[in-house]
């Protein structure tokens, strides 16, 4: 099962501030891309080391908090690939959900452990520094939450992402993705995504979308939620 949340363009709110923030964000994205062009694997760790993390909200994803409030998330084991500083991992974790946050970056894992050090639910989550594409957990997951992970990987290996999602998720499990970015762009990361991009790699593996909704709680230009 899969859910996708579309990240549409948000209306103008304070054009001057928006312009300044967009310029700063664009600058960070360009520097991030330069680093990753030089080192596609170790570059992510360098980005965290240098604070070039424009994807990091510094808080849990708003629509995720809404899903938690509505008590619509599956219970059981949860996987958050590319978890970054771990805000979503911490938010999801509770006695009914054990959450695993995966990260390739050592510096991101260090940051996640710092952020989560005082969490009262610390025994309900863990952070693992590993490669999503080669990691082999002993137990499958009831839910996988993907926000800024799919868009960060090169389009040529998206089929491998679909294979790993299928391998890691229980047969009756649920995949929730937040689609971003959906605007016209060349190159990346982040690479442009669409519902069709997800369907292309998930439908051959038996996934069907059960919900595709606009995410009214999206931050900035980020805005669509899919559930498979």
PDB file of N, CA and C in Angstrom, residues 64-147:
ATOM      1  N   UNK A  64       2.914  14.947   8.839  1.00  0.00           N
ATOM      2  CA  UNK A  64       3.124  13.746   9.634  1.00  0.00           C
ATOM      3  C   UNK A  64       2.489  13.926  11.018  1.00  0.00           C
ATOM      4  N   UNK A  65       2.673  15.092  11.607  1.00  0.00           N
ATOM      5  CA  UNK A  65       2.059  15.360  12.907  1.00  0.00           C
ATOM      6  C   UNK A  65       0.539  15.300  12.816  1.00  0.00           C
ATOM      7  N   UNK A  66       0.008  15.748  11.686  1.00  0.00           N
ATOM      8  CA  UNK A  66      -1.441  15.672  11.485  1.00  0.00           C
ATOM      9  C   UNK A  66      -1.909  14.224  11.422  1.00  0.00           C
ATOM     10  N   UNK A  67      -1.179  13.394  10.705  1.00  0.00           N
ATOM     11  CA  UNK A  67      -1.526  11.970  10.615  1.00  0.00           C
ATOM     12  C   UNK A  67      -1.448  11.307  11.984  1.00  0.00           C
ATOM     13  N   UNK A  68      -0.482  11.708  12.777  1.00  0.00           N
ATOM     14  CA  UNK A  68      -0.362  11.169  14.135  1.00  0.00           C
ATOM     15  C   UNK A  68      -1.538  11.612  14.998  1.00  0.00           C
ATOM     16  N   UNK A  69      -1.917  12.879  14.874  1.00  0.00           N
ATOM     17  CA  UNK A  69      -3.057  13.392  15.644  1.00  0.00           C
ATOM     18  C   UNK A  69      -4.344  12.659  15.280  1.00  0.00           C
ATOM     19  N   UNK A  70      -4.500  12.330  14.017  1.00  0.00           N
ATOM     20  CA  UNK A  70      -5.704  11.638  13.549  1.00  0.00           C
ATOM     21  C   UNK A  70      -5.646  10.133  13.808  1.00  0.00           C
ATOM     22  N   UNK A  71      -4.480   9.669  14.295  1.00  0.00           N
ATOM     23  CA  UNK A  71      -4.274   8.259  14.606  1.00  0.00           C
ATOM     24  C   UNK A  71      -4.531   7.367  13.396  1.00  0.00           C
ATOM     25  N   UNK A  72      -4.032   7.809  12.230  1.00  0.00           N
ATOM     26  CA  UNK A  72      -4.223   7.039  10.997  1.00  0.00           C
ATOM     27  C   UNK A  72      -2.994   6.232  10.582  1.00  0.00           C
ATOM     28  N   UNK A  73      -1.867   6.419  11.275  1.00  0.00           N
ATOM     29  CA  UNK A  73      -0.670   5.670  10.918  1.00  0.00           C
ATOM     30  C   UNK A  73      -0.744   4.238  11.438  1.00  0.00           C
ATOM     31  N   UNK A  74      -0.254   3.279  10.652  1.00  0.00           N
ATOM     32  CA  UNK A  74      -0.218   1.892  11.120  1.00  0.00           C
ATOM     33  C   UNK A  74       0.656   1.751  12.360  1.00  0.00           C
ATOM     34  N   UNK A  75       0.354   0.797  13.163  1.00  0.00           N
ATOM     35  CA  UNK A  75       1.172   0.495  14.340  1.00  0.00           C
ATOM     36  C   UNK A  75       2.166  -0.592  13.972  1.00  0.00           C
ATOM     37  N   UNK A  76       3.180  -0.766  14.803  1.00  0.00           N
ATOM     38  CA  UNK A  76       4.183  -1.790  14.544  1.00  0.00           C
ATOM     39  C   UNK A  76       5.550  -1.191  14.287  1.00  0.00           C
ATOM     40  N   UNK A  77       6.313  -1.815  13.379  1.00  0.00           N
ATOM     41  CA  UNK A  77       7.664  -1.358  13.060  1.00  0.00           C
ATOM     42  C   UNK A  77       7.626  -0.371  11.899  1.00  0.00           C
ATOM     43  N   UNK A  78       8.376   0.730  12.071  1.00  0.00           N
ATOM     44  CA  UNK A  78       8.377   1.805  11.083  1.00  0.00           C
ATOM     45  C   UNK A  78       9.809   2.084  10.621  1.00  0.00           C
ATOM     46  N   UNK A  79       9.968   2.317   9.327  1.00  0.00           N
ATOM     47  CA  UNK A  79      11.273   2.650   8.763  1.00  0.00           C
ATOM     48  C   UNK A  79      11.215   4.045   8.148  1.00  0.00           C
ATOM     49  N   UNK A  80      12.226   4.877   8.470  1.00  0.00           N
ATOM     50  CA  UNK A  80      12.366   6.196   7.857  1.00  0.00           C
ATOM     51  C   UNK A  80      13.729   6.247   7.175  1.00  0.00           C
ATOM     52  N   UNK A  81      13.795   5.960   5.866  1.00  0.00           N
ATOM     53  CA  UNK A  81      15.087   6.014   5.163  1.00  0.00           C
ATOM     54  C   UNK A  81      15.511   7.455   4.918  1.00  0.00           C
ATOM     55  N   UNK A  82      16.809   7.711   4.991  1.00  0.00           N
ATOM     56  CA  UNK A  82      17.295   9.076   4.831  1.00  0.00           C
ATOM     57  C   UNK A  82      16.713   9.984   5.896  1.00  0.00           C
ATOM     58  N   UNK A  83      16.806   9.562   7.151  1.00  0.00           N
ATOM     59  CA  UNK A  83      16.094  10.235   8.250  1.00  0.00           C
ATOM     60  C   UNK A  83      16.699  11.563   8.671  1.00  0.00           C
ATOM     61  N   UNK A  84      17.910  11.883   8.201  1.00  0.00           N
ATOM     62  CA  UNK A  84      18.513  13.163   8.546  1.00  0.00           C
ATOM     63  C   UNK A  84      18.705  13.336  10.046  1.00  0.00           C
ATOM     64  N   UNK A  85      18.258  14.479  10.569  1.00  0.00           N
ATOM     65  CA  UNK A  85      18.418  14.783  11.991  1.00  0.00           C
ATOM     66  C   UNK A  85      17.405  14.044  12.860  1.00  0.00           C
ATOM     67  N   UNK A  86      16.547  13.251  12.265  1.00  0.00           N
ATOM     68  CA  UNK A  86      15.691  12.351  13.032  1.00  0.00           C
ATOM     69  C   UNK A  86      14.406  12.923  13.595  1.00  0.00           C
ATOM     70  N   UNK A  87      14.006  14.114  13.171  1.00  0.00           N
ATOM     71  CA  UNK A  87      12.807  14.729  13.748  1.00  0.00           C
ATOM     72  C   UNK A  87      11.554  13.868  13.530  1.00  0.00           C
ATOM     73  N   UNK A  88      11.411  13.312  12.333  1.00  0.00           N
ATOM     74  CA  UNK A  88      10.238  12.484  12.054  1.00  0.00           C
ATOM     75  C   UNK A  88      10.288  11.163  12.819  1.00  0.00           C
ATOM     76  N   UNK A  89      11.473  10.616  12.949  1.00  0.00           N
ATOM     77  CA  UNK A  89      11.647   9.375  13.712  1.00  0.00           C
ATOM     78  C   UNK A  89      11.161   9.566  15.144  1.00  0.00           C
ATOM     79  N   UNK A  90      11.614  10.646  15.766  1.00  0.00           N
ATOM     80  CA  UNK A  90      11.256  10.935  17.156  1.00  0.00           C
ATOM     81  C   UNK A  90       9.755  11.149  17.297  1.00  0.00           C
ATOM     82  N   UNK A  91       9.158  11.842  16.312  1.00  0.00           N
ATOM     83  CA  UNK A  91       7.729  12.138  16.380  1.00  0.00           C
ATOM     84  C   UNK A  91       6.870  10.879  16.275  1.00  0.00           C
ATOM     85  N   UNK A  92       7.275   9.940  15.441  1.00  0.00           N
ATOM     86  CA  UNK A  92       6.486   8.725  15.216  1.00  0.00           C
ATOM     87  C   UNK A  92       6.593   7.745  16.376  1.00  0.00           C
ATOM     88  N   UNK A  93       7.758   7.690  17.002  1.00  0.00           N
ATOM     89  CA  UNK A  93       8.040   6.671  18.021  1.00  0.00           C
ATOM     90  C   UNK A  93       7.142   6.788  19.243  1.00  0.00           C
ATOM     91  N   UNK A  94       6.611   5.659  19.662  1.00  0.00           N
ATOM     92  CA  UNK A  94       5.825   5.561  20.898  1.00  0.00           C
ATOM     93  C   UNK A  94       5.699   4.077  21.259  1.00  0.00           C
ATOM     94  N   UNK A  95       5.033   3.746  22.346  1.00  0.00           N
ATOM     95  CA  UNK A  95       4.935   2.324  22.724  1.00  0.00           C
ATOM     96  C   UNK A  95       4.292   1.436  21.669  1.00  0.00           C
ATOM     97  N   UNK A  96       3.535   2.036  20.742  1.00  0.00           N
ATOM     98  CA  UNK A  96       2.857   1.252  19.704  1.00  0.00           C
ATOM     99  C   UNK A  96       3.651   1.180  18.403  1.00  0.00           C
ATOM    100  N   UNK A  97       4.706   1.980  18.299  1.00  0.00           N
ATOM    101  CA  UNK A  97       5.500   2.002  17.067  1.00  0.00           C
ATOM    102  C   UNK A  97       6.987   2.071  17.401  1.00  0.00           C
ATOM    103  N   UNK A  98       7.729   1.092  16.908  1.00  0.00           N
ATOM    104  CA  UNK A  98       9.192   1.123  17.042  1.00  0.00           C
ATOM    105  C   UNK A  98       9.744   1.603  15.706  1.00  0.00           C
ATOM    106  N   UNK A  99      10.550   2.667  15.743  1.00  0.00           N
ATOM    107  CA  UNK A  99      10.998   3.326  14.515  1.00  0.00           C
ATOM    108  C   UNK A  99      12.504   3.179  14.310  1.00  0.00           C
ATOM    109  N   UNK A 100      12.879   2.855  13.085  1.00  0.00           N
ATOM    110  CA  UNK A 100      14.287   2.774  12.699  1.00  0.00           C
ATOM    111  C   UNK A 100      14.569   3.887  11.697  1.00  0.00           C
ATOM    112  N   UNK A 101      15.522   4.752  12.029  1.00  0.00           N
ATOM    113  CA  UNK A 101      15.943   5.805  11.112  1.00  0.00           C
ATOM    114  C   UNK A 101      17.259   5.413  10.458  1.00  0.00           C
ATOM    115  N   UNK A 102      17.279   5.379   9.139  1.00  0.00           N
ATOM    116  CA  UNK A 102      18.499   5.021   8.404  1.00  0.00           C
ATOM    117  C   UNK A 102      19.154   6.271   7.838  1.00  0.00           C
ATOM    118  N   UNK A 103      20.470   6.301   7.881  1.00  0.00           N
ATOM    119  CA  UNK A 103      21.228   7.406   7.308  1.00  0.00           C
ATOM    120  C   UNK A 103      22.584   6.915   6.819  1.00  0.00           C
ATOM    121  N   UNK A 104      22.985   7.433   5.659  1.00  0.00           N
ATOM    122  CA  UNK A 104      24.304   7.121   5.121  1.00  0.00           C
ATOM    123  C   UNK A 104      25.379   8.007   5.744  1.00  0.00           C
ATOM    124  N   UNK A 105      24.967   9.170   6.245  1.00  0.00           N
ATOM    125  CA  UNK A 105      25.907  10.163   6.768  1.00  0.00           C
ATOM    126  C   UNK A 105      26.186   9.984   8.256  1.00  0.00           C
ATOM    127  N   UNK A 106      27.452   9.877   8.592  1.00  0.00           N
ATOM    128  CA  UNK A 106      27.852   9.775   9.996  1.00  0.00           C
ATOM    129  C   UNK A 106      27.487  11.047  10.762  1.00  0.00           C
ATOM    130  N   UNK A 107      27.687  12.199  10.126  1.00  0.00           N
ATOM    131  CA  UNK A 107      27.382  13.462  10.793  1.00  0.00           C
ATOM    132  C   UNK A 107      25.880  13.646  11.011  1.00  0.00           C
ATOM    133  N   UNK A 108      25.065  13.133  10.092  1.00  0.00           N
ATOM    134  CA  UNK A 108      23.615  13.202  10.274  1.00  0.00           C
ATOM    135  C   UNK A 108      23.191  12.333  11.452  1.00  0.00           C
ATOM    136  N   UNK A 109      23.786  11.157  11.553  1.00  0.00           N
ATOM    137  CA  UNK A 109      23.477  10.261  12.668  1.00  0.00           C
ATOM    138  C   UNK A 109      23.875  10.907  13.998  1.00  0.00           C
ATOM    139  N   UNK A 110      25.022  11.542  14.033  1.00  0.00           N
ATOM    140  CA  UNK A 110      25.451  12.235  15.252  1.00  0.00           C
ATOM    141  C   UNK A 110      24.449  13.319  15.627  1.00  0.00           C
ATOM    142  N   UNK A 111      24.001  14.062  14.623  1.00  0.00           N
ATOM    143  CA  UNK A 111      23.027  15.123  14.863  1.00  0.00           C
ATOM    144  C   UNK A 111      21.700  14.538  15.370  1.00  0.00           C
ATOM    145  N   UNK A 112      21.263  13.436  14.764  1.00  0.00           N
ATOM    146  CA  UNK A 112      20.016  12.804  15.176  1.00  0.00           C
ATOM    147  C   UNK A 112      20.085  12.333  16.621  1.00  0.00           C
ATOM    148  N   UNK A 113      21.214  11.789  17.008  1.00  0.00           N
ATOM    149  CA  UNK A 113      21.361  11.313  18.392  1.00  0.00           C
ATOM    150  C   UNK A 113      21.406  12.478  19.373  1.00  0.00           C
ATOM    151  N   UNK A 114      21.963  13.609  18.950  1.00  0.00           N
ATOM    152  CA  UNK A 114      21.950  14.801  19.800  1.00  0.00           C
ATOM    153  C   UNK A 114      20.522  15.321  19.977  1.00  0.00           C
ATOM    154  N   UNK A 115      19.798  15.415  18.863  1.00  0.00           N
ATOM    155  CA  UNK A 115      18.432  15.931  18.889  1.00  0.00           C
ATOM    156  C   UNK A 115      17.521  15.057  19.750  1.00  0.00           C
ATOM    157  N   UNK A 116      17.759  13.746  19.696  1.00  0.00           N
ATOM    158  CA  UNK A 116      16.870  12.799  20.372  1.00  0.00           C
ATOM    159  C   UNK A 116      17.306  12.426  21.782  1.00  0.00           C
ATOM    160  N   UNK A 117      18.402  12.999  22.250  1.00  0.00           N
ATOM    161  CA  UNK A 117      18.997  12.558  23.515  1.00  0.00           C
ATOM    162  C   UNK A 117      18.065  12.705  24.717  1.00  0.00           C
ATOM    163  N   UNK A 118      17.168  13.670  24.675  1.00  0.00           N
ATOM    164  CA  UNK A 118      16.275  13.895  25.812  1.00  0.00           C
ATOM    165  C   UNK A 118      14.847  13.401  25.554  1.00  0.00           C
ATOM    166  N   UNK A 119      14.658  12.677  24.481  1.00  0.00           N
ATOM    167  CA  UNK A 119      13.308  12.200  24.158  1.00  0.00           C
ATOM    168  C   UNK A 119      12.826  11.171  25.179  1.00  0.00           C
ATOM    169  N   UNK A 120      11.596  11.316  25.689  1.00  0.00           N
ATOM    170  CA  UNK A 120      11.060  10.339  26.645  1.00  0.00           C
ATOM    171  C   UNK A 120      10.750   8.994  25.991  1.00  0.00           C
ATOM    172  N   UNK A 121      10.725   8.982  24.650  1.00  0.00           N
ATOM    173  CA  UNK A 121      10.419   7.737  23.926  1.00  0.00           C
ATOM    174  C   UNK A 121      11.672   7.097  23.333  1.00  0.00           C
ATOM    175  N   UNK A 122      12.830   7.401  23.897  1.00  0.00           N
ATOM    176  CA  UNK A 122      14.101   6.938  23.333  1.00  0.00           C
ATOM    177  C   UNK A 122      14.191   5.426  23.142  1.00  0.00           C
ATOM    178  N   UNK A 123      13.502   4.665  23.965  1.00  0.00           N
ATOM    179  CA  UNK A 123      13.589   3.209  23.841  1.00  0.00           C
ATOM    180  C   UNK A 123      12.737   2.671  22.696  1.00  0.00           C
ATOM    181  N   UNK A 124      12.018   3.572  22.014  1.00  0.00           N
ATOM    182  CA  UNK A 124      11.150   3.138  20.925  1.00  0.00           C
ATOM    183  C   UNK A 124      11.694   3.523  19.553  1.00  0.00           C
ATOM    184  N   UNK A 125      12.954   3.925  19.488  1.00  0.00           N
ATOM    185  CA  UNK A 125      13.551   4.208  18.179  1.00  0.00           C
ATOM    186  C   UNK A 125      15.054   4.002  18.231  1.00  0.00           C
ATOM    187  N   UNK A 126      15.636   3.884  17.045  1.00  0.00           N
ATOM    188  CA  UNK A 126      17.086   3.785  16.919  1.00  0.00           C
ATOM    189  C   UNK A 126      17.526   4.383  15.587  1.00  0.00           C
ATOM    190  N   UNK A 127      18.771   4.828  15.537  1.00  0.00           N
ATOM    191  CA  UNK A 127      19.348   5.374  14.315  1.00  0.00           C
ATOM    192  C   UNK A 127      20.491   4.454  13.882  1.00  0.00           C
ATOM    193  N   UNK A 128      20.495   4.125  12.605  1.00  0.00           N
ATOM    194  CA  UNK A 128      21.513   3.221  12.071  1.00  0.00           C
ATOM    195  C   UNK A 128      22.215   3.887  10.892  1.00  0.00           C
ATOM    196  N   UNK A 129      23.541   3.925  10.957  1.00  0.00           N
ATOM    197  CA  UNK A 129      24.335   4.455   9.854  1.00  0.00           C
ATOM    198  C   UNK A 129      24.608   3.322   8.869  1.00  0.00           C
ATOM    199  N   UNK A 130      23.936   3.357   7.743  1.00  0.00           N
ATOM    200  CA  UNK A 130      24.074   2.272   6.773  1.00  0.00           C
ATOM    201  C   UNK A 130      23.522   2.704   5.416  1.00  0.00           C
ATOM    202  N   UNK A 131      23.742   1.868   4.423  1.00  0.00           N
ATOM    203  CA  UNK A 131      23.249   2.106   3.066  1.00  0.00           C
ATOM    204  C   UNK A 131      21.890   1.433   2.894  1.00  0.00           C
ATOM    205  N   UNK A 132      20.869   2.199   2.618  1.00  0.00           N
ATOM    206  CA  UNK A 132      19.518   1.687   2.423  1.00  0.00           C
ATOM    207  C   UNK A 132      19.482   0.551   1.401  1.00  0.00           C
ATOM    208  N   UNK A 133      20.311   0.626   0.372  1.00  0.00           N
ATOM    209  CA  UNK A 133      20.254  -0.331  -0.726  1.00  0.00           C
ATOM    210  C   UNK A 133      20.934  -1.667  -0.415  1.00  0.00           C
ATOM    211  N   UNK A 134      21.724  -1.719   0.633  1.00  0.00           N
ATOM    212  CA  UNK A 134      22.398  -2.977   0.974  1.00  0.00           C
ATOM    213  C   UNK A 134      22.019  -3.507   2.352  1.00  0.00           C
ATOM    214  N   UNK A 135      21.354  -2.701   3.156  1.00  0.00           N
ATOM    215  CA  UNK A 135      20.986  -3.075   4.523  1.00  0.00           C
ATOM    216  C   UNK A 135      20.010  -4.246   4.529  1.00  0.00           C
ATOM    217  N   UNK A 136      20.235  -5.197   5.415  1.00  0.00           N
ATOM    218  CA  UNK A 136      19.374  -6.374   5.513  1.00  0.00           C
ATOM    219  C   UNK A 136      18.905  -6.545   6.960  1.00  0.00           C
ATOM    220  N   UNK A 137      17.749  -5.975   7.311  1.00  0.00           N
ATOM    221  CA  UNK A 137      17.234  -6.087   8.685  1.00  0.00           C
ATOM    222  C   UNK A 137      16.670  -7.479   8.946  1.00  0.00           C
ATOM    223  N   UNK A 138      16.630  -7.900  10.193  1.00  0.00           N
ATOM    224  CA  UNK A 138      16.100  -9.231  10.524  1.00  0.00           C
ATOM    225  C   UNK A 138      14.575  -9.310  10.480  1.00  0.00           C
ATOM    226  N   UNK A 139      13.914  -8.132  10.556  1.00  0.00           N
ATOM    227  CA  UNK A 139      12.448  -8.093  10.610  1.00  0.00           C
ATOM    228  C   UNK A 139      11.935  -7.060   9.612  1.00  0.00           C
ATOM    229  N   UNK A 140      10.792  -7.363   8.968  1.00  0.00           N
ATOM    230  CA  UNK A 140      10.203  -6.437   8.002  1.00  0.00           C
ATOM    231  C   UNK A 140       9.388  -5.346   8.712  1.00  0.00           C
ATOM    232  N   UNK A 141       8.924  -4.365   7.928  1.00  0.00           N
ATOM    233  CA  UNK A 141       8.267  -3.193   8.495  1.00  0.00           C
ATOM    234  C   UNK A 141       6.788  -3.099   8.128  1.00  0.00           C
ATOM    235  N   UNK A 142       6.017  -2.525   9.051  1.00  0.00           N
ATOM    236  CA  UNK A 142       4.590  -2.297   8.829  1.00  0.00           C
ATOM    237  C   UNK A 142       4.350  -0.981   8.094  1.00  0.00           C
ATOM    238  N   UNK A 143       5.300  -0.046   8.223  1.00  0.00           N
ATOM    239  CA  UNK A 143       5.173   1.265   7.597  1.00  0.00           C
ATOM    240  C   UNK A 143       6.547   1.781   7.198  1.00  0.00           C
ATOM    241  N   UNK A 144       6.612   2.361   5.997  1.00  0.00           N
ATOM    242  CA  UNK A 144       7.813   3.079   5.565  1.00  0.00           C
ATOM    243  C   UNK A 144       7.384   4.505   5.234  1.00  0.00           C
ATOM    244  N   UNK A 145       8.096   5.477   5.805  1.00  0.00           N
ATOM    245  CA  UNK A 145       7.795   6.884   5.581  1.00  0.00           C
ATOM    246  C   UNK A 145       8.957   7.514   4.817  1.00  0.00           C
ATOM    247  N   UNK A 146       8.697   7.970   3.596  1.00  0.00           N
ATOM    248  CA  UNK A 146       9.732   8.544   2.734  1.00  0.00           C
ATOM    249  C   UNK A 146       9.355   9.986   2.400  1.00  0.00           C
ATOM    250  N   UNK A 147      10.188  10.927   2.837  1.00  0.00           N
ATOM    251  CA  UNK A 147       9.919  12.322   2.500  1.00  0.00           C
ATOM    252  C   UNK A 147      10.938  12.829   1.489  1.00  0.00           C
TER     253      UNK A 147
END
